Short mmCIF file of C-alpha atoms and ligand atoms in Angstrom, two decimals:
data_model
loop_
_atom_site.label_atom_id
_atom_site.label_comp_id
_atom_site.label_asym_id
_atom_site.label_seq_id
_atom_site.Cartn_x
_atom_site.Cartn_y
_atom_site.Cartn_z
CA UNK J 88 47.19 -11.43 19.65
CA UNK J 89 50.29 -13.45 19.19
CA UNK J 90 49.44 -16.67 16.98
CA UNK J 91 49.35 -20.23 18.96
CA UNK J 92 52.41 -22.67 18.06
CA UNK J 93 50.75 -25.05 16.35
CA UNK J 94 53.04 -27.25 14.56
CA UNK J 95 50.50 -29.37 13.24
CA UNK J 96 49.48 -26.82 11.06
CA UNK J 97 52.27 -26.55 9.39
CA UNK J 98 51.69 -27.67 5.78
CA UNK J 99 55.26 -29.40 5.64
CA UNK J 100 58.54 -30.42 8.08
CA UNK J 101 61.50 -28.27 7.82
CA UNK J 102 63.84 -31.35 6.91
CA UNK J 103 66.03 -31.24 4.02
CA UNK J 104 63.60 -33.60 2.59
CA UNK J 105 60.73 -32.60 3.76
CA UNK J 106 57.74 -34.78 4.50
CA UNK J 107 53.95 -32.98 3.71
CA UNK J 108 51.33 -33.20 7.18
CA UNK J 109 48.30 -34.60 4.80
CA UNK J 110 45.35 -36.36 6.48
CA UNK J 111 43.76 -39.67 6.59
CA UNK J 112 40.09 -40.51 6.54
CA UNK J 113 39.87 -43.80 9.72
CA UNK J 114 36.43 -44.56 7.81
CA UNK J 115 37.53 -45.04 4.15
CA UNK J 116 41.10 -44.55 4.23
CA UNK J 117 41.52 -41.95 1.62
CA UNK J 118 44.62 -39.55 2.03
CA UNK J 119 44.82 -36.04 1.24
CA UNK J 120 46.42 -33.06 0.95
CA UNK J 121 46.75 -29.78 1.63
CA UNK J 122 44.62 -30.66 4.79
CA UNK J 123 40.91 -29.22 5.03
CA UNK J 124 38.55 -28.89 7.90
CA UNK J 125 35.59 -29.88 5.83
CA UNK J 126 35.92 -33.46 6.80
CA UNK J 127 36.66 -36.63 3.84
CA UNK J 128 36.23 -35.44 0.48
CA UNK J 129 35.43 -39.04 -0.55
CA UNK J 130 33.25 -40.31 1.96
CA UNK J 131 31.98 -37.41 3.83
CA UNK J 132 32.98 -38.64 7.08
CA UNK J 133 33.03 -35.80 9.59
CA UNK J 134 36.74 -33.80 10.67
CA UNK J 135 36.79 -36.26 14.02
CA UNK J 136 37.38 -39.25 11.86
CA UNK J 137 40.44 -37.70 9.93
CA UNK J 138 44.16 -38.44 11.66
CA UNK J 139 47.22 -36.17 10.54
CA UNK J 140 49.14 -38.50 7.98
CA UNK J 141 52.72 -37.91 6.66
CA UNK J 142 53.53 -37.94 3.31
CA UNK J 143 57.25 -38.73 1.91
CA UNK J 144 57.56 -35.88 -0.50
CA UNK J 145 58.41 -37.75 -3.66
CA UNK J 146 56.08 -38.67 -6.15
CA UNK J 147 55.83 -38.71 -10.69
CA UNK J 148 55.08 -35.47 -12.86
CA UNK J 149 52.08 -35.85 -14.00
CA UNK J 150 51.53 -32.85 -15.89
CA UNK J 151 53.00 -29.38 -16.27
CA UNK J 152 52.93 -26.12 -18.28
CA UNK J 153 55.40 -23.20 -18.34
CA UNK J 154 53.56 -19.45 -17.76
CA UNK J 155 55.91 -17.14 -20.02
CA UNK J 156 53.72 -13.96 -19.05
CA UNK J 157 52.70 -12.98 -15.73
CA UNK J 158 51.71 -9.82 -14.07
CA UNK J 159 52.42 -11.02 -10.50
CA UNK J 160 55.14 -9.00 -8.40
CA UNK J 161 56.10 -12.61 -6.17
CA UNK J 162 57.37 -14.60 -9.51
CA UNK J 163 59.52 -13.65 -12.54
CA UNK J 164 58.07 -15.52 -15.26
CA UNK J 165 58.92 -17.70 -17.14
CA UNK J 166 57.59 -20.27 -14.22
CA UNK J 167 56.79 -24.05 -14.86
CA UNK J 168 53.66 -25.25 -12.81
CA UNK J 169 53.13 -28.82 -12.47
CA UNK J 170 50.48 -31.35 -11.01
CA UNK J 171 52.62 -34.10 -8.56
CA UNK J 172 51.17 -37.11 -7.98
CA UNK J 173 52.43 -38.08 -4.34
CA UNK J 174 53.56 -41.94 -3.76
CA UNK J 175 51.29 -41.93 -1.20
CA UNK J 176 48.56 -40.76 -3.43
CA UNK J 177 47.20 -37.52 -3.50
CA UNK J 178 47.98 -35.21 -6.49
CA UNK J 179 49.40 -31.72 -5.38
CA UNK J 180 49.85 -28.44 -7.67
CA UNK J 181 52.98 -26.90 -7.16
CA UNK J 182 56.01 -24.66 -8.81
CA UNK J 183 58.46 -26.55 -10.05
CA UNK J 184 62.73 -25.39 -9.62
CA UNK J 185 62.50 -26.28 -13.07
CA UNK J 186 61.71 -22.80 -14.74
CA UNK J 187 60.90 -24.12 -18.31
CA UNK J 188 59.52 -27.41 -19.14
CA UNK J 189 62.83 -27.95 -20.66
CA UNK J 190 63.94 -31.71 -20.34
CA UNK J 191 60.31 -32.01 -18.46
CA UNK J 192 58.29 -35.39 -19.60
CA UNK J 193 55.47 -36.65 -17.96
CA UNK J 194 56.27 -39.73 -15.31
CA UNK J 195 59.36 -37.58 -13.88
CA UNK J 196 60.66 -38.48 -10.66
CA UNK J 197 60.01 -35.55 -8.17
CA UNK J 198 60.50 -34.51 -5.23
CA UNK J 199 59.71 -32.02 -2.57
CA UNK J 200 62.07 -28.76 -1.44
CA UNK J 201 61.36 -25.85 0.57
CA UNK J 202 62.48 -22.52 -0.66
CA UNK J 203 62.56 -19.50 1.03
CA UNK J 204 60.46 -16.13 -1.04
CA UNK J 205 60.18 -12.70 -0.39
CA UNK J 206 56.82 -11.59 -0.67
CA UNK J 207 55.04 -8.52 0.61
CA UNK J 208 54.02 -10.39 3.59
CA UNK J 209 58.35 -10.64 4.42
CA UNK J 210 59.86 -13.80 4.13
CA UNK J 211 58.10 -17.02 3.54
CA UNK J 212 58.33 -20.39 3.09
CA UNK J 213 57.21 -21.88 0.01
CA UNK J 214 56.71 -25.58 -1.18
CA UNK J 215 58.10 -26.64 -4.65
CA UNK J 216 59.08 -29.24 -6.42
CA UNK J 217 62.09 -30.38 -8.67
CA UNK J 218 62.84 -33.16 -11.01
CA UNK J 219 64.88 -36.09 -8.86
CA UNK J 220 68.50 -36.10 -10.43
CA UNK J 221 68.78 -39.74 -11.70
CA UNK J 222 72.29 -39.93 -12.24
CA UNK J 223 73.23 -43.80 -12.44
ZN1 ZN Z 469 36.61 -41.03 4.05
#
Protein backbone atom coordinates (compact mmCIF):
# COMPACT_ATOMS: atom_id res chain seq x y z
CA UNK A 1 0.00 0.00 0.00
CA UNK A 2 1.65 3.13 -1.16
CA UNK A 3 2.04 5.63 1.94
CA UNK A 4 -0.44 8.86 1.96
CA UNK A 5 1.41 12.35 1.26
CA UNK A 6 1.16 13.75 4.31
CA UNK A 7 3.32 16.67 4.62
CA UNK A 8 2.32 17.47 7.94
CA UNK A 9 4.05 14.68 9.15
CA UNK A 10 7.03 15.58 8.20
CA UNK A 11 9.20 16.25 11.28
CA UNK A 12 10.94 19.35 9.49
CA UNK A 13 10.72 21.72 6.02
CA UNK A 14 13.20 21.04 3.41
CA UNK A 15 14.47 24.80 3.42
CA UNK A 16 18.02 25.56 3.71
CA UNK A 17 17.10 26.62 7.11
CA UNK A 18 14.77 24.52 8.01
CA UNK A 19 11.91 25.24 10.35
CA UNK A 20 10.77 21.97 12.86
CA UNK A 21 6.50 21.14 12.54
CA UNK A 22 6.22 21.05 16.62
CA UNK A 23 2.75 21.43 18.20
CA UNK A 24 0.90 23.74 20.37
CA UNK A 25 -1.41 22.94 23.22
CA UNK A 26 -4.83 25.90 22.49
CA UNK A 27 -5.55 25.07 26.34
CA UNK A 28 -2.21 25.88 28.07
CA UNK A 29 -0.07 26.96 25.39
CA UNK A 30 2.85 24.73 25.86
CA UNK A 31 4.95 23.89 22.64
CA UNK A 32 6.56 20.78 21.79
CA UNK A 33 8.49 18.77 19.84
CA UNK A 34 8.98 15.96 18.06
CA UNK A 35 5.08 15.92 17.83
CA UNK A 36 3.10 13.04 19.74
CA UNK A 37 -0.40 11.81 19.44
CA UNK A 38 -0.79 11.39 23.14
CA UNK A 39 -2.26 14.79 23.52
CA UNK A 40 -0.34 17.90 25.98
CA UNK A 41 2.30 16.56 28.00
CA UNK A 42 1.71 19.44 30.45
CA UNK A 43 -1.82 19.72 30.80
CA UNK A 44 -3.26 16.61 29.50
CA UNK A 45 -5.50 18.22 27.16
CA UNK A 46 -6.68 15.74 24.55
CA UNK A 47 -4.85 15.55 20.61
CA UNK A 48 -8.03 17.88 19.29
CA UNK A 49 -6.78 20.77 21.29
CA UNK A 50 -3.11 20.63 19.87
CA UNK A 51 -2.47 22.93 16.45
CA UNK A 52 0.76 22.16 14.26
CA UNK A 53 3.26 25.01 15.36
CA UNK A 54 6.52 25.98 13.52
CA UNK A 55 9.57 26.26 15.10
CA UNK A 56 12.62 28.54 13.70
CA UNK A 57 15.38 26.03 14.03
CA UNK A 58 17.84 28.01 16.10
CA UNK A 59 18.18 27.78 19.60
CA UNK A 60 21.52 27.60 22.68
CA UNK A 61 23.58 24.30 23.46
CA UNK A 62 22.62 23.34 26.39
CA UNK A 63 24.51 20.34 26.94
CA UNK A 64 26.54 17.82 24.97
CA UNK A 65 28.88 14.79 25.19
CA UNK A 66 31.11 13.20 22.51
CA UNK A 67 30.54 9.04 22.12
CA UNK A 68 34.24 7.90 21.14
CA UNK A 69 33.03 4.12 20.95
CA UNK A 70 30.12 2.88 19.21
CA UNK A 71 29.07 -0.36 17.75
CA UNK A 72 26.42 1.11 15.40
CA UNK A 73 26.90 0.50 11.49
CA UNK A 74 24.82 4.23 10.65
CA UNK A 75 27.64 6.49 12.58
CA UNK A 76 31.47 6.47 12.69
CA UNK A 77 32.24 7.47 16.06
CA UNK A 78 33.64 9.76 17.42
CA UNK A 79 29.95 11.59 17.36
CA UNK A 80 29.02 14.65 19.63
CA UNK A 81 25.31 14.45 20.91
CA UNK A 82 23.83 17.46 22.27
CA UNK A 83 20.51 18.66 24.05
CA UNK A 84 19.17 22.12 21.96
CA UNK A 85 17.12 24.24 23.63
CA UNK A 86 14.79 25.74 20.77
CA UNK A 87 14.02 29.72 20.95
CA UNK A 88 10.72 28.81 20.89
CA UNK A 89 11.16 26.53 23.80
CA UNK A 90 11.24 23.02 23.66
CA UNK A 91 14.59 21.19 24.23
CA UNK A 92 15.45 18.67 21.35
CA UNK A 93 18.31 15.83 21.37
CA UNK A 94 20.13 15.79 18.34
CA UNK A 95 23.74 15.02 16.53
CA UNK A 96 25.65 17.74 16.27
CA UNK A 97 28.10 18.53 12.65
CA UNK A 98 30.40 19.15 15.31
CA UNK A 99 32.12 15.62 15.72
CA UNK A 100 34.06 16.39 19.00
CA UNK A 101 33.06 18.75 21.61
CA UNK A 102 36.02 20.61 20.48
CA UNK A 103 35.48 24.49 20.80
CA UNK A 104 31.82 23.27 22.21
CA UNK A 105 30.67 25.43 25.49
CA UNK A 106 27.44 25.40 26.84
CA UNK A 107 25.08 28.59 25.66
CA UNK A 108 26.32 28.01 21.87
CA UNK A 109 24.37 29.45 19.24
CA UNK A 110 22.82 26.59 17.10
CA UNK A 111 21.09 25.93 14.53
CA UNK A 112 19.21 23.41 12.53
CA UNK A 113 20.54 21.49 9.06
CA UNK A 114 19.32 18.60 7.28
CA UNK A 115 21.77 16.05 6.14
CA UNK A 116 21.28 13.39 3.98
CA UNK A 117 22.51 9.40 5.58
CA UNK A 118 22.71 6.19 4.19
CA UNK A 119 21.25 3.75 6.31
CA UNK A 120 20.00 0.25 5.67
CA UNK A 121 16.64 1.58 5.12
CA UNK A 122 18.45 3.67 1.69
CA UNK A 123 18.76 7.16 1.91
CA UNK A 124 17.37 9.31 4.61
CA UNK A 125 17.00 12.44 5.90
CA UNK A 126 18.34 13.24 9.15
CA UNK A 127 18.03 16.34 11.52
CA UNK A 128 21.25 17.81 13.12
CA UNK A 129 22.52 20.53 14.46
CA UNK A 130 25.73 22.79 14.20
CA UNK A 131 27.27 25.57 16.13
CA UNK A 132 26.05 29.14 14.35
CA UNK A 133 29.36 30.65 12.85
CA UNK A 134 29.59 34.02 14.72
CA UNK A 135 32.00 35.68 12.70
CA UNK A 136 31.72 39.58 13.51
ZN1 LIG B 1 -1.66 21.87 27.39
Amino acid sequence: MPEPATPSTELFSSAAQPTLNGRRCRACGYVFFPPQSYGCEYCGAPTDQLEPKSLSGLGSLASFATVHLHQGKEIEAPFTVGLIVLDDGPAVRAILMQRTDDGLKIGDRMRAVIVETNSEGGRARELRFTKEETAR
